[in-house]
PDB file of C-alpha atoms in Angstrom:
ATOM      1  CA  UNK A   7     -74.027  43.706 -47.533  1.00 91.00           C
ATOM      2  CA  UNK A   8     -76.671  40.664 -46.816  1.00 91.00           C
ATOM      3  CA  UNK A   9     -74.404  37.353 -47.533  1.00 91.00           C
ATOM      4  CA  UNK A  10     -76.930  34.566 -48.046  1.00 92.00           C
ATOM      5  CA  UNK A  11     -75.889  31.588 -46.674  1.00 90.00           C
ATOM      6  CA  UNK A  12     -78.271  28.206 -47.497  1.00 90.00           C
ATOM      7  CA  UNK A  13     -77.853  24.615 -45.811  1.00 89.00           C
ATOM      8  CA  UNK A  14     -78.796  22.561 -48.529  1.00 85.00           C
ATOM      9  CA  UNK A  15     -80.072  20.045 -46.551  1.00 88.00           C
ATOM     10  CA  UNK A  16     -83.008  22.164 -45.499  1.00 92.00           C
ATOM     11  CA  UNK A  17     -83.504  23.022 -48.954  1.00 89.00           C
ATOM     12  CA  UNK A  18     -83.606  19.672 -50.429  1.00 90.00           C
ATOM     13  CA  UNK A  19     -85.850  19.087 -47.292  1.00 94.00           C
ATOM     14  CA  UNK A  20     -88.455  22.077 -48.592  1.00 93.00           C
ATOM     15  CA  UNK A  21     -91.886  20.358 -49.303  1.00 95.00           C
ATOM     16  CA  UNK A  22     -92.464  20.438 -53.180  1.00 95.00           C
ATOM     17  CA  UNK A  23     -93.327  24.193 -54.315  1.00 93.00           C
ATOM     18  CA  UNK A  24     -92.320  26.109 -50.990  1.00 93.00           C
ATOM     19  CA  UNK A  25     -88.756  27.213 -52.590  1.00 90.00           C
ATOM     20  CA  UNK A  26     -90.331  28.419 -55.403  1.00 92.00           C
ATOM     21  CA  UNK A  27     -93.205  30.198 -52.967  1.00 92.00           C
ATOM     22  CA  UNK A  28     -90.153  31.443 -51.057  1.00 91.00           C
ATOM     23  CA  UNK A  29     -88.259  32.820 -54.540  1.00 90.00           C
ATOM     24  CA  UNK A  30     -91.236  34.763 -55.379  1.00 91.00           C
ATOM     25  CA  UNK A  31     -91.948  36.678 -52.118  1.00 90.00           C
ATOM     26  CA  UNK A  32     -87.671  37.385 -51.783  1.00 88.00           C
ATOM     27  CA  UNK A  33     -88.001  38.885 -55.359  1.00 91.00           C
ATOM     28  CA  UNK A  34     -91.027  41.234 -54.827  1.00 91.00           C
ATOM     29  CA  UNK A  35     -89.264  42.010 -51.359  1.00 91.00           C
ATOM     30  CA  UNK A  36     -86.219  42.780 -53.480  1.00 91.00           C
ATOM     31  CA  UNK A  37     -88.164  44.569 -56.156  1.00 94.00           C
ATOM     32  CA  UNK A  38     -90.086  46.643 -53.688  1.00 94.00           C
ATOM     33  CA  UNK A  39     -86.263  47.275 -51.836  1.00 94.00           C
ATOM     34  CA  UNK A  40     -85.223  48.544 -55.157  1.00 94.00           C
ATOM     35  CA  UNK A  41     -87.676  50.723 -56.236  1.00 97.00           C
ATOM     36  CA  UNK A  42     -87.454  52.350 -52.356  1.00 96.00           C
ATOM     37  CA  UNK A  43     -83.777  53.064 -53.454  1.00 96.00           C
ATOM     38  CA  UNK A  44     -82.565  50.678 -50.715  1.00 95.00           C
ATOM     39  CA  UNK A  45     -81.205  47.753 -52.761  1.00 95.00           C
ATOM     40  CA  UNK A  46     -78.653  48.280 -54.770  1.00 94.00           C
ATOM     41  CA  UNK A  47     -77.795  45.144 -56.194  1.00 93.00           C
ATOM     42  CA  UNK A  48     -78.645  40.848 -55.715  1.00 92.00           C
ATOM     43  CA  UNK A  49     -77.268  38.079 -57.323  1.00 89.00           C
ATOM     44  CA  UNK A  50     -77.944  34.110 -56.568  1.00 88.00           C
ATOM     45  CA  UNK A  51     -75.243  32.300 -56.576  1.00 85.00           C
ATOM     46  CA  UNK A  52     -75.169  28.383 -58.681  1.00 83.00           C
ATOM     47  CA  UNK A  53     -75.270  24.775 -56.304  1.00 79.00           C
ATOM     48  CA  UNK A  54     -71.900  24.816 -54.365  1.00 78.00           C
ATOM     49  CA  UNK A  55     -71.164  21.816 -56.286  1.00 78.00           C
ATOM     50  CA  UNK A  56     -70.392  24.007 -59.141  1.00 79.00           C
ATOM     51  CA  UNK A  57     -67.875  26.095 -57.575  1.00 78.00           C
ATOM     52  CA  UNK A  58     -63.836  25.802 -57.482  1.00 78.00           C
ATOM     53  CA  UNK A  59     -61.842  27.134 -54.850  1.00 76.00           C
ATOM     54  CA  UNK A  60     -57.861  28.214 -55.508  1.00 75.00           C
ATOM     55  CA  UNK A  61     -55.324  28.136 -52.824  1.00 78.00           C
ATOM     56  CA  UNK A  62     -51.848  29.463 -53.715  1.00 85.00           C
ATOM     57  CA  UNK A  63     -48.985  28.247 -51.424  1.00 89.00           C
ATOM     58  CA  UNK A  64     -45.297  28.792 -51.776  1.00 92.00           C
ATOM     59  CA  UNK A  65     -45.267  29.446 -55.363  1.00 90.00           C
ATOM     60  CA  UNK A  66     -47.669  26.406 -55.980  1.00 91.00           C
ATOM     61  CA  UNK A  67     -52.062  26.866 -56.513  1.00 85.00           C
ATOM     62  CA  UNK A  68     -54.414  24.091 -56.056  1.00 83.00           C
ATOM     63  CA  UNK A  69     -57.827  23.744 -57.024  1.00 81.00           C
ATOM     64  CA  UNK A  70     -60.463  22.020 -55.558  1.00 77.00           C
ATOM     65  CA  UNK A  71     -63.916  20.924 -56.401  1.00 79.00           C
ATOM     66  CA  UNK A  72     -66.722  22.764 -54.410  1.00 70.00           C
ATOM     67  CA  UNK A  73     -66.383  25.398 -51.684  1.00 63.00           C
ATOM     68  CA  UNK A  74     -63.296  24.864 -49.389  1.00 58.00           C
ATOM     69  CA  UNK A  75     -64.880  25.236 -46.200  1.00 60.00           C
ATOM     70  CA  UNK A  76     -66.122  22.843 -44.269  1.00 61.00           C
ATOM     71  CA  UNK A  77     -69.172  24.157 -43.625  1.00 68.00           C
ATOM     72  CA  UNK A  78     -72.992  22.802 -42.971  1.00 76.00           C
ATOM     73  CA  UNK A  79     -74.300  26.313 -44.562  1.00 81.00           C
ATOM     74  CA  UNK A  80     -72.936  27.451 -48.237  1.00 83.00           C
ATOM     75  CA  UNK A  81     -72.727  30.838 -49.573  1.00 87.00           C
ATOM     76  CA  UNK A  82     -75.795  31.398 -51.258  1.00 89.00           C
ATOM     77  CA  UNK A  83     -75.732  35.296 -52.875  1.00 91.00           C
ATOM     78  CA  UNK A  84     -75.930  38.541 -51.734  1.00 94.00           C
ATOM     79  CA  UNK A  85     -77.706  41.737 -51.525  1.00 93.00           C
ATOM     80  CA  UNK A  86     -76.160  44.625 -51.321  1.00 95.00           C
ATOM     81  CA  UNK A  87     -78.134  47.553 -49.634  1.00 95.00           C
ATOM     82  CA  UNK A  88     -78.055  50.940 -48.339  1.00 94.00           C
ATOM     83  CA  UNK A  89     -79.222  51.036 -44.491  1.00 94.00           C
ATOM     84  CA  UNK A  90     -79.117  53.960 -42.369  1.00 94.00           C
ATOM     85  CA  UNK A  91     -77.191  51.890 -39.654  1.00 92.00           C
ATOM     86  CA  UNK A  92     -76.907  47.951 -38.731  1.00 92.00           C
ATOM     87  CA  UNK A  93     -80.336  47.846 -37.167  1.00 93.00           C
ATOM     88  CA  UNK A  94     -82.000  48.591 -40.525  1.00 94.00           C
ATOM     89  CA  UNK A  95     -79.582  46.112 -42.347  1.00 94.00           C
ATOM     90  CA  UNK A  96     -81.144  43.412 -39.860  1.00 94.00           C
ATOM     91  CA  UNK A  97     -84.731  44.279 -40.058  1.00 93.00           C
ATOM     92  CA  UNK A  98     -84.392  44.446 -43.870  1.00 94.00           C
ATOM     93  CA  UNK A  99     -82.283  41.013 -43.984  1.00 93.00           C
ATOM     94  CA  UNK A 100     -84.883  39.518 -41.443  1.00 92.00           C
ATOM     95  CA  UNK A 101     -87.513  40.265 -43.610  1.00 90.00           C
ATOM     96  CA  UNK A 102     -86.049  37.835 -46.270  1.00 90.00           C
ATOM     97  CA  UNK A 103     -86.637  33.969 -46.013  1.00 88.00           C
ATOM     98  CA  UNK A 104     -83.402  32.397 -46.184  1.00 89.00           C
ATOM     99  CA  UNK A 105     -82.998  32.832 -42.669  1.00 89.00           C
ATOM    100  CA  UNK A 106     -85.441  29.877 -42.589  1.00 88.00           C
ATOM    101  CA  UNK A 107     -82.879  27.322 -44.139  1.00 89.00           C
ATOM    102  CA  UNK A 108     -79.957  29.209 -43.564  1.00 89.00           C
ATOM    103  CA  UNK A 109     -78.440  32.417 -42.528  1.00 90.00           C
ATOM    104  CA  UNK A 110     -77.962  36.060 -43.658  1.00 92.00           C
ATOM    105  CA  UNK A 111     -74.681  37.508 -42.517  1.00 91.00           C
ATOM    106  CA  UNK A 112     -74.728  41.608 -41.918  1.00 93.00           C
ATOM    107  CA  UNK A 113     -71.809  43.454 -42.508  1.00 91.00           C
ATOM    108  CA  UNK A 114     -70.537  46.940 -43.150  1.00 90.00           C
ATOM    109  CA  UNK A 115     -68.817  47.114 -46.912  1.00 88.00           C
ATOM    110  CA  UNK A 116     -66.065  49.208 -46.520  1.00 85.00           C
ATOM    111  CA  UNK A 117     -65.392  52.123 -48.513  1.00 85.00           C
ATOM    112  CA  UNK A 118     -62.456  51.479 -51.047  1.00 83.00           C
ATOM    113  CA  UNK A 119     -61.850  55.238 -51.992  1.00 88.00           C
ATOM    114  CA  UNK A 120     -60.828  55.702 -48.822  1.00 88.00           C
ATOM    115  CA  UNK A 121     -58.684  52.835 -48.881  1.00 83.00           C
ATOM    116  CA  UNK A 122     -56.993  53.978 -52.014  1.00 87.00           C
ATOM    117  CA  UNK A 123     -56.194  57.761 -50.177  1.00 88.00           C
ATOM    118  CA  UNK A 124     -54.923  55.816 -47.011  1.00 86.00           C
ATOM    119  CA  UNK A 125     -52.435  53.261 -48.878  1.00 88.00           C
ATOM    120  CA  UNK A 126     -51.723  56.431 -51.832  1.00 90.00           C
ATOM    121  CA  UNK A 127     -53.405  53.945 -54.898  1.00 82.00           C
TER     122      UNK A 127
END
């Protein structure tokens, strides 16, 4: 999975036009991923300011406005895609543009059937 992570700074920094230059090239890059069978699914995520974040504690939740982390970058979306191994999860996630105003976090997604056999689900 390629977690998209934004600082929103930068991206209110973008000079007029470039996010929009930058939206076009990541969705040819994901249509061309696609159509190699390689990505299997992408969704962008709305401003953090629309989120809520639930915390349960000792029988009691709590919602907040925004993301609950204290955090310069903000989730952003994801891509999930099917890589041979980690190196060709970072070359594919290098070749998309967020990295230039934020991040893209690499990471395995584990396989749940195999949770279910392990735990007996």
């Amino acid at each position: 999975m390629l977690m998209v992570y934004t600082d929103p700074k930068l991206m209110d920094e973008l000079p007029e036009g470039e996010f929009d230059r930058m939206m076009r090239g990541c969705l040819h890059k994901a249509d061309e991923l696609r159509a190699n069978g390689v990505l299997l699914d992408a969704q962008q995520l709305e401003a953090p300011v629309t989120a809520k974040s639930l915390r349960a504690r000792n029988g009691s939740t709590t919602i907040f406005d925004g993301p609950f982390a204290e955090a310069k970058e903000v989730f952003a979306g994801f891509n999930l895609i099917e890589a041979r191994d980690i190196e060709e999860a970072l070359e594919i996630a290098h070749s998309f543009p967020w990295i230039r105003v934020g991040s893209i976090e690499v990471r395995p997604v584990r396989d749940m059937e195999a949770v279910r056999v392990r735990v007996g689900a």
